XYZ file of C-alpha atoms in Angstrom:
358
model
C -50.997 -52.480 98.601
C -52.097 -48.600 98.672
C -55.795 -48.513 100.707
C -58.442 -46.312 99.136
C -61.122 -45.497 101.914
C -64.536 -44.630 101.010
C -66.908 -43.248 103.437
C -70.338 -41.739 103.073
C -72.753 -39.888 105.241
C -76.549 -40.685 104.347
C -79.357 -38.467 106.049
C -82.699 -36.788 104.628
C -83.617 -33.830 106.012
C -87.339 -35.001 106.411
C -88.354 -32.403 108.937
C -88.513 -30.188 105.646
C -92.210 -29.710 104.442
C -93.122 -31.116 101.520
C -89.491 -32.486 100.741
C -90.592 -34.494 97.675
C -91.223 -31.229 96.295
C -88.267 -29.815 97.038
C -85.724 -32.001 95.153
C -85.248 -34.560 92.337
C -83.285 -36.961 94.575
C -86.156 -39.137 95.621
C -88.815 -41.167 94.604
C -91.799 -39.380 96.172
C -93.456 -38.492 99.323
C -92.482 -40.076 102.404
C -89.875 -42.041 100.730
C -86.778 -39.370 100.229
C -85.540 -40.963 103.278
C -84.929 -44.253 101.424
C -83.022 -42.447 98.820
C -79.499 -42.450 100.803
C -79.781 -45.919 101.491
C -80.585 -47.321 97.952
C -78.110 -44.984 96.787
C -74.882 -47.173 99.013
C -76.381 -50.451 97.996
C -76.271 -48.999 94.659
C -72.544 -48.196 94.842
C -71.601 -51.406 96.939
C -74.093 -54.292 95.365
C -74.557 -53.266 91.764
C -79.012 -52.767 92.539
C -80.779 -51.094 95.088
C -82.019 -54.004 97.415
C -84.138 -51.524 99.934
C -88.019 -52.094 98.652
C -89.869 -48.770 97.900
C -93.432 -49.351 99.929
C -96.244 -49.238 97.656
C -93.937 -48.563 94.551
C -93.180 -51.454 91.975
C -90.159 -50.498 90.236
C -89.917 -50.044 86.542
C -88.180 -47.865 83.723
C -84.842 -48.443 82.116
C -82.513 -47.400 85.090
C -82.209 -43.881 84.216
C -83.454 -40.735 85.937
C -86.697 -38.933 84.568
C -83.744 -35.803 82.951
C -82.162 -39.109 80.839
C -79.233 -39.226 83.059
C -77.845 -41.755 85.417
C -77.531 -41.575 89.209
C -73.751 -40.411 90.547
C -73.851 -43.273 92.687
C -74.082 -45.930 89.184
C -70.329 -43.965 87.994
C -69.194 -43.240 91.670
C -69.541 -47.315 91.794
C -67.792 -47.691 88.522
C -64.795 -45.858 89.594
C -64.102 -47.589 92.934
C -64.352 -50.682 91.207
C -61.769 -49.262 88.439
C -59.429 -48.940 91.707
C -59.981 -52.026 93.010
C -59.184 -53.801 89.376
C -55.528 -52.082 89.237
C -55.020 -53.160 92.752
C -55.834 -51.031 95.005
C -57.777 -52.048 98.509
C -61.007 -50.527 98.742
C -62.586 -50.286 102.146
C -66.343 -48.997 102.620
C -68.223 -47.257 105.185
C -71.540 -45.681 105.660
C -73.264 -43.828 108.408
C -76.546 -43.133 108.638
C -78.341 -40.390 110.090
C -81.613 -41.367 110.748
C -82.146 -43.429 107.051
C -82.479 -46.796 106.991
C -79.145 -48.747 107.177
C -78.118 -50.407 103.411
C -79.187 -54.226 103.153
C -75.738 -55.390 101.891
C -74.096 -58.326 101.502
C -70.987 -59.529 101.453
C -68.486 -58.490 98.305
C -65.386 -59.809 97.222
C -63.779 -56.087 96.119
C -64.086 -54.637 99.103
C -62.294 -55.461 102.178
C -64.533 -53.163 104.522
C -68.017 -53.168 103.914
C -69.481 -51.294 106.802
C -72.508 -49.844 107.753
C -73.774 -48.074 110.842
C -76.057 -46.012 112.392
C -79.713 -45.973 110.812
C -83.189 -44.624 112.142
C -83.181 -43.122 115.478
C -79.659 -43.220 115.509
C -77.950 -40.297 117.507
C -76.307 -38.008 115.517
C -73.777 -36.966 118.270
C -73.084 -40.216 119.270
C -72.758 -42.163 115.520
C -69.891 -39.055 115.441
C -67.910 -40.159 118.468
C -68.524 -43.604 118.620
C -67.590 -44.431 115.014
C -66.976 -41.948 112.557
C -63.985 -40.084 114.091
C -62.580 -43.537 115.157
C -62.899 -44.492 111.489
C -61.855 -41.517 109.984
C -58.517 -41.007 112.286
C -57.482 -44.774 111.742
C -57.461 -43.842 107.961
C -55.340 -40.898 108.600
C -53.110 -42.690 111.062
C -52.519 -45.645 108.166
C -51.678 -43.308 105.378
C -54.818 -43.873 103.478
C -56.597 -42.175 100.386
C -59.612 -41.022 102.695
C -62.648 -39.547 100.845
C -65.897 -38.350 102.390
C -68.315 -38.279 100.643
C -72.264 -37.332 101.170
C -75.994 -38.471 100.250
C -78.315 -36.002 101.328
C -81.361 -35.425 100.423
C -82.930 -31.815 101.639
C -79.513 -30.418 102.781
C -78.700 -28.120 100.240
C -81.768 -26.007 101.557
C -79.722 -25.590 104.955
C -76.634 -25.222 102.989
C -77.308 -22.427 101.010
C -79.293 -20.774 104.415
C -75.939 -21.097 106.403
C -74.142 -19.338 103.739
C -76.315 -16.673 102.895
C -75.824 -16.123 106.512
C -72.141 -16.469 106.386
C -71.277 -14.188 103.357
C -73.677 -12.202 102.629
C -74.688 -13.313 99.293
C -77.596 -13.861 97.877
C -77.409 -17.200 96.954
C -79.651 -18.994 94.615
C -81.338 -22.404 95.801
C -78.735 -24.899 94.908
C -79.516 -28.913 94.543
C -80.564 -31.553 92.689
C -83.270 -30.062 90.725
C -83.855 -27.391 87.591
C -87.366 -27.644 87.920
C -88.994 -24.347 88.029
C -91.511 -25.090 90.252
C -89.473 -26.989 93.341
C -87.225 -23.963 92.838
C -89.924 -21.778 93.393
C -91.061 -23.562 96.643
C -86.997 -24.293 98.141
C -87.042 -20.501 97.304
C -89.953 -20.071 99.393
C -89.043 -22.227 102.480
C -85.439 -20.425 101.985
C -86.914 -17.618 102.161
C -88.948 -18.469 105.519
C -85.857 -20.167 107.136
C -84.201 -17.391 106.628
C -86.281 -14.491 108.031
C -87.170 -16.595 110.915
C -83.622 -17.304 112.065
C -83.172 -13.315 111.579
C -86.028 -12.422 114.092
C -83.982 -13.989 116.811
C -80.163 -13.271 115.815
C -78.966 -10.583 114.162
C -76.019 -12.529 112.900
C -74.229 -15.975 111.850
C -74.307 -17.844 114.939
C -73.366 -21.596 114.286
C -74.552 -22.442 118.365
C -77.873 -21.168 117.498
C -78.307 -23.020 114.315
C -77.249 -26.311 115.351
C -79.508 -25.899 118.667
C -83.007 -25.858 116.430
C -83.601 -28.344 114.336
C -85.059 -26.052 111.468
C -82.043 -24.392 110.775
C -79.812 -27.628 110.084
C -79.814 -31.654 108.574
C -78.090 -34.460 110.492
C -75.027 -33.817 107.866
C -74.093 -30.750 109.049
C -74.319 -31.319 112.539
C -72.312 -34.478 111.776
C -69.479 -32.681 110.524
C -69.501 -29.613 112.889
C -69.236 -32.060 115.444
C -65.937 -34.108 113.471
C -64.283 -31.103 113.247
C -64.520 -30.152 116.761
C -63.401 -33.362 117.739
C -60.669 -34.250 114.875
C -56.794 -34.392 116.543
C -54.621 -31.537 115.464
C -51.600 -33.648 114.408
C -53.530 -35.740 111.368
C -55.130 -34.752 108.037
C -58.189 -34.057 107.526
C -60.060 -36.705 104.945
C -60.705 -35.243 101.715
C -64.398 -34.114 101.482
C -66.009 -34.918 98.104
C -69.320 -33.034 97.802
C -69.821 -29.557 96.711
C -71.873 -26.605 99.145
C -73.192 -29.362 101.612
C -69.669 -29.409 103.045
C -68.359 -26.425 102.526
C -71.142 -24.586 104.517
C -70.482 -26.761 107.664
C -66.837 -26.132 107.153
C -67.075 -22.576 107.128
C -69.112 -22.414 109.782
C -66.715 -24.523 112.338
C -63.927 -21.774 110.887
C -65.850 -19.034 111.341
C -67.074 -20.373 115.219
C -63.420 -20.772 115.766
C -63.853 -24.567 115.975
C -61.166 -25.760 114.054
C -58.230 -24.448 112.135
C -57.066 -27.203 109.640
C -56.459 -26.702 106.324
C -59.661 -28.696 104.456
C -59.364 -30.633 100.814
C -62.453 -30.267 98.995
C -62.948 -32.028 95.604
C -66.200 -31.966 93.840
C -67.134 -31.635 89.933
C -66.878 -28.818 87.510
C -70.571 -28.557 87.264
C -70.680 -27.656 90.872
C -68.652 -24.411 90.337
C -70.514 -22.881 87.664
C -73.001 -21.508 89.490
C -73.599 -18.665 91.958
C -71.925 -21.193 94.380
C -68.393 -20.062 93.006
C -68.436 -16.884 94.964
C -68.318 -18.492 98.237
C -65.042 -20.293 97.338
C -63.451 -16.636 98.005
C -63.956 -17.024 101.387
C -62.120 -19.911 102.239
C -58.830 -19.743 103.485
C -55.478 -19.778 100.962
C -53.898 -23.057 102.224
C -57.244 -24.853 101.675
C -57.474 -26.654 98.556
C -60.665 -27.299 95.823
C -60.196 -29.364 93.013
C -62.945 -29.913 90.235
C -62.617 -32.721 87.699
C -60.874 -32.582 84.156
C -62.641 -35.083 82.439
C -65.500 -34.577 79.904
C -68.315 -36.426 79.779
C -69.069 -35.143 76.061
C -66.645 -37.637 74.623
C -68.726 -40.450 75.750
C -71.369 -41.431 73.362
C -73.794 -42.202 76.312
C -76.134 -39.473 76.546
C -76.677 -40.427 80.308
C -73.304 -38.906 80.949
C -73.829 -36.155 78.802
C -76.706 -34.641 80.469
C -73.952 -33.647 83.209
C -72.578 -31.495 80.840
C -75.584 -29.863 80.516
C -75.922 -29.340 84.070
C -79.149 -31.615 84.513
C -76.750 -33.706 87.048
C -74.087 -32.006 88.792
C -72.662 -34.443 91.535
C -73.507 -36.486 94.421
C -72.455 -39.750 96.342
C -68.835 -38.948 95.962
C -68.876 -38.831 92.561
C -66.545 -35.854 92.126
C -63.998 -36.688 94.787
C -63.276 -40.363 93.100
C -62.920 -38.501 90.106
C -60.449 -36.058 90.988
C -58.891 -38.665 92.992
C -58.311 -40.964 89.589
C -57.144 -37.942 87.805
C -54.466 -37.570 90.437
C -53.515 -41.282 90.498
C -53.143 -40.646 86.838
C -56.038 -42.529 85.042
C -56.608 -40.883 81.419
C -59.857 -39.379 80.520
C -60.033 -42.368 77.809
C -60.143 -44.861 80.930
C -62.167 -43.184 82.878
C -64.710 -42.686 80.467
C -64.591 -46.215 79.261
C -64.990 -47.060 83.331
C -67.693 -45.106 83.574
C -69.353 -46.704 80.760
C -68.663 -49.656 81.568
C -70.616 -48.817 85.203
C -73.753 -47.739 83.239
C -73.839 -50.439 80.677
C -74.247 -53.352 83.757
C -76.537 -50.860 85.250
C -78.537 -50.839 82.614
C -78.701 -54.848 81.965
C -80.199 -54.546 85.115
C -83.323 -53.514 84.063
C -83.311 -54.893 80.512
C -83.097 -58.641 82.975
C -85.492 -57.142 84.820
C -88.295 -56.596 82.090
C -87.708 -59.417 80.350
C -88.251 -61.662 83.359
C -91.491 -59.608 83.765
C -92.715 -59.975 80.407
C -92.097 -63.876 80.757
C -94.041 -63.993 84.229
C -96.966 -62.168 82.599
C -96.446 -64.572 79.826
């Protein structure tokens, strides 16, 4: 039985000012951190189980732009896998978030979290990540990494302005004018504050202050380093939040493997694109095929529109079933599948309210 490995990296990069202003992928101030976390018990449970202080919540399941979250269809998919036999085998680390409350599930074999607040970024790296990551490798696995972060695109797009030159707009999870105005802004500051002490890219300095980097990129600076030259790299499934870190272990002369990067179609339409030139030939990036516009779900067709690009994986496990050689017509019908239980979710939900107020 082929082994399909799943692994995500949760952080927040809290130490940002005014974060809840800053992105979409949260629930307000204070609480992005809980985002990441909600997000895996999301994927593995089927329901956030992680309790939002001070928040009851309500709504219909979907986001406040009409779609649904990645992790809802990144869940869908894996479970697609599992169904036509496949193993599935989850891990999450988490950089200073909360670990996921989970229990245990019959469709995955490995259900594993680590790490979690205070945890030490350095050490989560050594101690488990490469170890999990290599034994994947070593057993001839289908290993994706994936990402949650909430903040890091800020740090991404700073580290490659700095790496290539390009004016890069803020990139993330939001299209609202005004939190693009203020990530412009702290951009913007970030930026001209690094400058005043280095004249150029220096991936030493940026990972020695903590207001030049998130947990995720350190994380994978540090992987690289440490990753053994005879095995594969995993296959990274995000967009800009790992190719920045990528380059930057390149460019610091850090590592030299060839990297797999698979992430959604959305991702490269923007101003992002351009930085794809400066990766290496033998490296690989593979967008998705499938349309969401043949779904009659709007949720999914707001990613179309570019109001949800990617996150929790999302892209790699669909590139990954396009490879394996599930049709668009499955996929889709996965996918809706995913939303539809989702959904009942919080159609239970209210009812069972309405009867208690009853």
């Amino acid at each position: 039985m082929k082994t399909i490995c799943f692994n995500i990296l949760n952080g927040a990069a809290t130490h940002l000012p005014g974060l809840h202003q800053l992105s979409d992928a949260g629930v307000g101030q204070n609480l992005m951190h809980l985002t990441p976390t909600r997000d895996t018990e999301l994927i593995t449970c089927g329901r956030s189980r992680t309790p939002l202080p001070g928040i009851k919540v309500t709504g219909d399941g979907l986001l406040s732009n009409r779609g649904v979250s990645p992790a809802v269809l990144t869940r869908g998919l894996l479970r697609m896998f599992y169904k036509a036999g496949y193993r599935i085998e989850f891990n999450s680390f988490n950089f200073n978030v909360p670990q996921p409350e989970v229990e245990e599930q019959a469709w995955l074999s490995v259900n594993n979290h680590l790490g979690g607040i205070d945890s030490d970024t350095d050490s989560l790296v050594s101690d488990h990540l490469l170890p999990t990551l290599t034994s994947q490798a070593e057993r001839g696995c289908f290993s994706i990494l994936a990402e949650c972060g909430v903040g890091g695109t800020t740090f991404s797009t700073l580290w490659l302005r700095l790496l290539t030159g390009i004016r890069l707009s803020p990139a993330g999870s939001t299209k609202d004018k005004q939190k693009l105005a203020s990530k412009s802004a702290v951009l913007t500051q970030l930026e001209q504050t690094y400058l005043d002490e280095n004249q150029h890219f220096n991936l030493d300095s940026l990972l020695g202050d903590t207001q030049f980097h998130d947990e995720i990129q350190r994380a994978i600076c540090s992987l690289v380093r440490q990753w053994p030259n005879h095995l594969p790299l995993p296959q990274f499934a995000g967009g800009m939040m790992f190719v920045a870190p990528l380059l930057a272990a390149r460019r610091a002369e850090k590592f030299k493997h060839a990297i797999k990067i698979s992430t959604t179609r959305w991702v490269l339409k923007g101003d992002g694109f351009h930085v794809l030139n400066h990766l290496d030939k033998k490296d690989v990036i593979s967008a998705n095929n499938t349309r969401f516009t043949t779904s009659s779900m709007e949720c999914l067709n707001v990613y179309e529109q570019g109001q949800v690009v990617e996150g929790c994986g999302l892209g790699g496990c669909l590139v990954l079933a396009e490879e394996l050689g599930w049709s668009e017509i499955k996929i889709i019908e996965s996918l809706e599948q995913a939303v539809h239980c989702h959904l009942n979710h919080f159609t239970e939900q209210e009812a069972t309210l309405e009867e208690s107020v009853a």
